[in-house]
Tab-separated table of C-alpha atoms and ligand atoms in Angstrom:
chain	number	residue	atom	x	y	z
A	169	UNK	CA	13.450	34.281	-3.754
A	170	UNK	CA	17.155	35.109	-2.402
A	171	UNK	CA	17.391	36.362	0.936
A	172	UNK	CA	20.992	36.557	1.573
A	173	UNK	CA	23.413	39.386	3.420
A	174	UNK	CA	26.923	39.928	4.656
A	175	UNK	CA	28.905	41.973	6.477
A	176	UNK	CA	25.388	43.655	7.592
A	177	UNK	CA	25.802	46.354	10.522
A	178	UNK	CA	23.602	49.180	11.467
A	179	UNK	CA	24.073	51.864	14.187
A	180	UNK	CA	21.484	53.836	15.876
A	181	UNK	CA	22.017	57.417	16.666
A	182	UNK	CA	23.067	56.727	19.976
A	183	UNK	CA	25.396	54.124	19.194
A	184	UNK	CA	23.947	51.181	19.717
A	185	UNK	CA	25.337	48.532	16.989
A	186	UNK	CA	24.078	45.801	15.909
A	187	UNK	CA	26.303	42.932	13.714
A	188	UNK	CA	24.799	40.356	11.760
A	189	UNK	CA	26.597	37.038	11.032
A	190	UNK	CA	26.389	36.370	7.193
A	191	UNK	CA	23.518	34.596	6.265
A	192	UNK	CA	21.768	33.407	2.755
A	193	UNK	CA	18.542	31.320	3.240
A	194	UNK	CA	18.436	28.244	0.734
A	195	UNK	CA	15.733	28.422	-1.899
A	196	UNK	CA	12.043	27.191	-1.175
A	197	UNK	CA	12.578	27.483	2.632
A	198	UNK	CA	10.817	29.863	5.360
A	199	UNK	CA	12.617	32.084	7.572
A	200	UNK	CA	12.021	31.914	11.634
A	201	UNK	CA	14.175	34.505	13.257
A	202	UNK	CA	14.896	34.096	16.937
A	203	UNK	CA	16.837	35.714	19.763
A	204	UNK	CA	16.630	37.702	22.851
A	205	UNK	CA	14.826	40.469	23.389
A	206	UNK	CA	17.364	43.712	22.406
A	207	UNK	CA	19.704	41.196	19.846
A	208	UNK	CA	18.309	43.253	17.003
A	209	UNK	CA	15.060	41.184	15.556
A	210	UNK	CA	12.938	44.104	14.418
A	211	UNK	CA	15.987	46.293	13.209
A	212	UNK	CA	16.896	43.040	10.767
A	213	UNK	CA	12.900	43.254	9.831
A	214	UNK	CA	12.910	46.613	9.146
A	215	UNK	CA	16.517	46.632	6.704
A	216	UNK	CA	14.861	43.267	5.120
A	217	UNK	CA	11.798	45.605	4.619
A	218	UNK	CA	13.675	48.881	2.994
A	219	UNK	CA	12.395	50.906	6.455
A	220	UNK	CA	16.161	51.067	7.367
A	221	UNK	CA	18.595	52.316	4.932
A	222	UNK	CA	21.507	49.809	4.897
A	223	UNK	CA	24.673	51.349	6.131
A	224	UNK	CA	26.830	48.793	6.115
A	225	UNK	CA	27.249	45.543	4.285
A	226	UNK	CA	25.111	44.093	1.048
A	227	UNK	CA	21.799	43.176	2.145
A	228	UNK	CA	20.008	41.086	-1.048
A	229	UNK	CA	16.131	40.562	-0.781
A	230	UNK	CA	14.152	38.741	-3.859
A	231	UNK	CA	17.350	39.393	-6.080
A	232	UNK	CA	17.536	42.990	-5.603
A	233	UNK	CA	20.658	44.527	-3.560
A	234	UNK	CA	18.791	47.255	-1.142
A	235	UNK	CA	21.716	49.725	-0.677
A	236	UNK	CA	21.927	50.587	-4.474
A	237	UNK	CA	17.960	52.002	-4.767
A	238	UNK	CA	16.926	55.743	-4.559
A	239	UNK	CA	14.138	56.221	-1.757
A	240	UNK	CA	11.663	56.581	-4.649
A	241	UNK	CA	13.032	53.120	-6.083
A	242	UNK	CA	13.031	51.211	-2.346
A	243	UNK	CA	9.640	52.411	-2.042
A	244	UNK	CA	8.094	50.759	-5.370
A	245	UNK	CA	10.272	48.286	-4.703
A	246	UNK	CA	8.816	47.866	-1.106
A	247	UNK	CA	5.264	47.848	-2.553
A	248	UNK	CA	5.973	45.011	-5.452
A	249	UNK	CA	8.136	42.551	-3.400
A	250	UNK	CA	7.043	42.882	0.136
A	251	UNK	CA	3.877	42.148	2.511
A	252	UNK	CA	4.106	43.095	6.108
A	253	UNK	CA	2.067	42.144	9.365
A	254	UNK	CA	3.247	43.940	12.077
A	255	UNK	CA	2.974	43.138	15.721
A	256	UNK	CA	0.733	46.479	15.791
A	257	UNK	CA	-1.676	45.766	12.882
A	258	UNK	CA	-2.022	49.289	12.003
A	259	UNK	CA	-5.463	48.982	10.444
A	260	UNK	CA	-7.269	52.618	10.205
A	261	UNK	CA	-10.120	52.503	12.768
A	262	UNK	CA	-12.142	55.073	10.856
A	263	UNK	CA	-11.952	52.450	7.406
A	264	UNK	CA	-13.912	49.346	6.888
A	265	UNK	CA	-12.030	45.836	6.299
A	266	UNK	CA	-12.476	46.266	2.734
A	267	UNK	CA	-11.061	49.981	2.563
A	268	UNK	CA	-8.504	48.921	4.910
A	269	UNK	CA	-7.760	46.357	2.284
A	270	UNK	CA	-7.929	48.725	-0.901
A	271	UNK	CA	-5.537	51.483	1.055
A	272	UNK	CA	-2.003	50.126	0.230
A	273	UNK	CA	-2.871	50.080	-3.428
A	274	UNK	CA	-4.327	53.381	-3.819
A	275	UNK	CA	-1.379	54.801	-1.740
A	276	UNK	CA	0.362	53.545	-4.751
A	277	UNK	CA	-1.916	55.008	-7.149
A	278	UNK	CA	-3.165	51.930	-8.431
A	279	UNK	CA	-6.445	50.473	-8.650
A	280	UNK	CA	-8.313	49.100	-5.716
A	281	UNK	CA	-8.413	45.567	-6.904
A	282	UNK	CA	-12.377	44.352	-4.883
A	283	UNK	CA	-12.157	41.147	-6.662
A	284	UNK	CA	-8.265	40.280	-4.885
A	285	UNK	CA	-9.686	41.882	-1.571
A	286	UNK	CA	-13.104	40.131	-1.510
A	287	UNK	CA	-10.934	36.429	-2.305
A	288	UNK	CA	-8.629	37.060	0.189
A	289	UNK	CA	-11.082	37.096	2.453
A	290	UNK	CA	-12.693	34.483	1.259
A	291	UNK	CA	-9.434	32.370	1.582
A	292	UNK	CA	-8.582	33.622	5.305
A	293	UNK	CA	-12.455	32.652	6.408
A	294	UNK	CA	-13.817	36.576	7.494
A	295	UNK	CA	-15.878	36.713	3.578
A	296	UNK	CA	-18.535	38.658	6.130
A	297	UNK	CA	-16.535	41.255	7.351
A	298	UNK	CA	-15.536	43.463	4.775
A	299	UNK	CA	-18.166	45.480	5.852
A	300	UNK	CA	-17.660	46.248	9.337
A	301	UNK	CA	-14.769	48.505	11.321
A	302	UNK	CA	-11.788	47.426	13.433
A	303	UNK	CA	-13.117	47.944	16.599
A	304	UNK	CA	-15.812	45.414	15.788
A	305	UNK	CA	-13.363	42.687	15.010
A	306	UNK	CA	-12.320	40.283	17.490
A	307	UNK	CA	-8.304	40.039	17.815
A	308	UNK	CA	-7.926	37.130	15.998
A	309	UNK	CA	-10.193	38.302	13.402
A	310	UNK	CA	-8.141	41.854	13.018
A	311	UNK	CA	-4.729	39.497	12.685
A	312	UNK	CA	-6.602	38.010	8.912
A	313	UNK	CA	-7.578	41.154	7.874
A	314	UNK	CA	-4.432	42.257	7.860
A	315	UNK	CA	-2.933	39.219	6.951
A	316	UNK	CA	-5.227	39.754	4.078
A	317	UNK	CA	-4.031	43.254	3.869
A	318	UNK	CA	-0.644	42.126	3.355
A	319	UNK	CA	-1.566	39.922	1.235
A	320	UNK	CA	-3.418	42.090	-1.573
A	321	UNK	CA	0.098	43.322	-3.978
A	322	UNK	CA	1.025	39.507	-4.213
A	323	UNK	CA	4.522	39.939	-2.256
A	324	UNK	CA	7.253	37.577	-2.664
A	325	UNK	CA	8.427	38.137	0.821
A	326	UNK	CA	5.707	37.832	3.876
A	327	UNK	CA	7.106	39.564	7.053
A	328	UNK	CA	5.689	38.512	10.734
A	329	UNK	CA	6.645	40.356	13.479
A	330	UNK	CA	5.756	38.380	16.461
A	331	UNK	CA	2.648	37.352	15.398
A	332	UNK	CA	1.247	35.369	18.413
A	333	UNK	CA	1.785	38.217	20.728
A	334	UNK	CA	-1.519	38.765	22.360
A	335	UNK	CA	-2.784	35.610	20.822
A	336	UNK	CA	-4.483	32.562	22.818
A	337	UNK	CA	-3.217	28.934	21.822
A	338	UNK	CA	-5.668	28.581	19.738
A	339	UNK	CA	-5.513	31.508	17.816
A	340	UNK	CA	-1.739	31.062	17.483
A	341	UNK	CA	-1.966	27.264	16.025
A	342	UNK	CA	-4.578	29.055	13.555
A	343	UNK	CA	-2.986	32.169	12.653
A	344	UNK	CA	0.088	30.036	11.835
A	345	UNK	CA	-1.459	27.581	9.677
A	346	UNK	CA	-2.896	30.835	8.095
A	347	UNK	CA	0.227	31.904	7.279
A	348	UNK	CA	1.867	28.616	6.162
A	349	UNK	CA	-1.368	27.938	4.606
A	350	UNK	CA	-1.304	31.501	1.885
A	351	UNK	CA	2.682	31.133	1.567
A	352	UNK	CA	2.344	27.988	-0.080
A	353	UNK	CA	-0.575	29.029	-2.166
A	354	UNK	CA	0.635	32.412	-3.409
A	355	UNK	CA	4.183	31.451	-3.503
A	356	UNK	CA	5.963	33.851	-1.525
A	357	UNK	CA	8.514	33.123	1.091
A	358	UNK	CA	7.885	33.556	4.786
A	359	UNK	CA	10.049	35.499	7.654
A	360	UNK	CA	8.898	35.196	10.493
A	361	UNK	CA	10.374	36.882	13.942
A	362	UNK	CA	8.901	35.242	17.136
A	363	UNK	CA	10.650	34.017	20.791
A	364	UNK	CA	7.269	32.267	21.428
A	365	UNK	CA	7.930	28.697	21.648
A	366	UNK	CA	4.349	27.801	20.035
A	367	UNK	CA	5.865	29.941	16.867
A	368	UNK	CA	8.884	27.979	17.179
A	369	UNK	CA	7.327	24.025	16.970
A	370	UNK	CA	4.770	24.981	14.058
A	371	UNK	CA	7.313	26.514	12.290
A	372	UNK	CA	9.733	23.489	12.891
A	373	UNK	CA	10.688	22.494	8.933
A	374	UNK	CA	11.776	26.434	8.528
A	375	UNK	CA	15.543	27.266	8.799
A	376	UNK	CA	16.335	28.912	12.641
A	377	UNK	CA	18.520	31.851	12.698
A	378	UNK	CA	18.970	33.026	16.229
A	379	UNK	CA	20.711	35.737	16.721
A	380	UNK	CA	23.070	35.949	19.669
A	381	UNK	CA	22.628	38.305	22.344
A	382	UNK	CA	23.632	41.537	22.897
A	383	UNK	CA	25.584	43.018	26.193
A	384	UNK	CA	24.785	46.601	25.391
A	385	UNK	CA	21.207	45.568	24.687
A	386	UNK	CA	21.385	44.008	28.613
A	387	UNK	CA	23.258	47.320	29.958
A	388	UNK	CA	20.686	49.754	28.483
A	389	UNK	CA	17.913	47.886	29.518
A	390	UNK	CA	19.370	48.445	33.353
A	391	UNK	CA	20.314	52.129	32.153
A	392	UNK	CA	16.377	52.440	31.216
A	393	UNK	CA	14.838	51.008	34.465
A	394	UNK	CA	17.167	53.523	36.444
B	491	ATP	N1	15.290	53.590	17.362
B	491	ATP	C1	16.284	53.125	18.105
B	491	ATP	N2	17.209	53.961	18.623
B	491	ATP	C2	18.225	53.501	19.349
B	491	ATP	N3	18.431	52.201	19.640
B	491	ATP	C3	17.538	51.324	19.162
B	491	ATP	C4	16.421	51.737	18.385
B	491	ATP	N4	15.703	50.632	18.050
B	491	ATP	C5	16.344	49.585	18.605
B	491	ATP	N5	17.443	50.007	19.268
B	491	ATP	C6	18.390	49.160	19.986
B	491	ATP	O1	18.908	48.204	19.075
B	491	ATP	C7	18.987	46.925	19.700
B	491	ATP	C8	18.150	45.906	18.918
B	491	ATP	O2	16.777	46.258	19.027
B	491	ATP	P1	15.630	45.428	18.274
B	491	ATP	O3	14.341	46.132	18.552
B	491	ATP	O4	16.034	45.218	16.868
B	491	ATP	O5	15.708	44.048	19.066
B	491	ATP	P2	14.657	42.850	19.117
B	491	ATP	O6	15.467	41.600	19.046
B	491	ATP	O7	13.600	43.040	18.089
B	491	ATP	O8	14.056	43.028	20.565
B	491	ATP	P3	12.556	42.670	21.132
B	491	ATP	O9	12.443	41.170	21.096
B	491	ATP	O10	12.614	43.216	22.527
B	491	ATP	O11	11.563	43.389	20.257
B	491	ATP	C9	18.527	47.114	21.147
B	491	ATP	O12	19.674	47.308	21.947
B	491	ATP	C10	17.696	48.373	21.070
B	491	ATP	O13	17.740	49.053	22.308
């Protein structure tokens, strides 16, 4: 899996800018991204993802160079290489676990796959839950699911966006073992983006990019509380 980029900049609308050092992560290794809140975490998840278009610089995920695909081709792309949790988990209220499970496939008109779903759920612990809603999940249950959802296309590259937040300790050491736990047995390489210091020790073999922080991050956080 290569993970590499340089010269990587992007620019909201408004003009806030973000520059990333060059970086290429070394083969076999997990990713734990750290750094202040505003120094541009969830913008470098979201150009590592394909959500972003890159504007500047070569950004290289699982071999392919991002800035050279067609939306239709970043989007395939996005579905074959990629899983995402998000620090919202996004699962429809008004679907079961297991139709929450089936919906990124048939989004991409494929086949539902039951047999994945059913041993991914197996594998995460929550086997008795594909039947039930969200809202009857507890939090740490919801965090498998879609884990599991993420899970289901076989990505190469596992995204975590801060996923303790709103997690006890206990639930934290789990859902990281989780996590460690599938990388390692479906092979796919782990980013994970987290200030929490609990992320930080159980993640302590993975290679530490912290990205500096920002003064115009600082200034419109002071221009926001005015
Ligand atoms: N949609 C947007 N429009 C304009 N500016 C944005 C937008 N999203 C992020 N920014 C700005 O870009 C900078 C980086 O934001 P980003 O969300 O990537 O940081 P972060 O490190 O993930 O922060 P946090 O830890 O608080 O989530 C910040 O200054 C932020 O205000």
């Amino acid at each position: 899996m290569t993970l590499a980029w340089q010269g990587l900049r992007h620019r909201y609308a408004n003009g806030a800018e973000i520059a990333y050092a060059d970086f290429a992560l070394p083969a076999g290794r997990h990713l734990l991204l750290q750094g202040a809140s505003g120094s541009g975490k969830s913008t470098l998840l979201a150009l590592l993802a394909g959500l972003l278009r890159v504007q500047q610089g070569e950004l290289t995920v699982a071999g392919t160079v991002l800035a050279g695909l067609s939306p239709r081709a970043l989007d395939a792309w996005r579905g074959a290489t990629l899983g995402v949790v998000p620090q919202r988990l996004h699962l429809s209220e008004a679907l079961t676990v297991a139709e929450n499970l089936a919906l990124p496939a048939l989004a991409a008109g494929q086949g539902a796959e039951p047999a994945r779903a059913a041993a991914l759920l197996d594998a995460l612990g929550i086997a008795g839950l594909a039947a039930r809603k969200p809202h009857q999940l507890s939090v740490g249950q919801a965090q498998r699911v879609a884990l599991a959802r993420a899970l289901m296309r076989r990505p190469r590259l596992l995204l975590a966006d801060e996923p303790s937040a709103n997690l006890d300790d206990d639930h934290t050491a789990a859902m990281l073992a989780l996590l460690r736990d599938v990388a390692q047995r479906e092979g796919c390489t782990l980013v994970v983006a987290s200030h929490d210091s609990r992320v930080v020790t159980a993640m302590a073999d993975a290679v530490g990019l912290v990205l500096p922080a920002r003064a115009d991050a600082v200034d419109r956080a002071g221009e926001g509380a005015a």
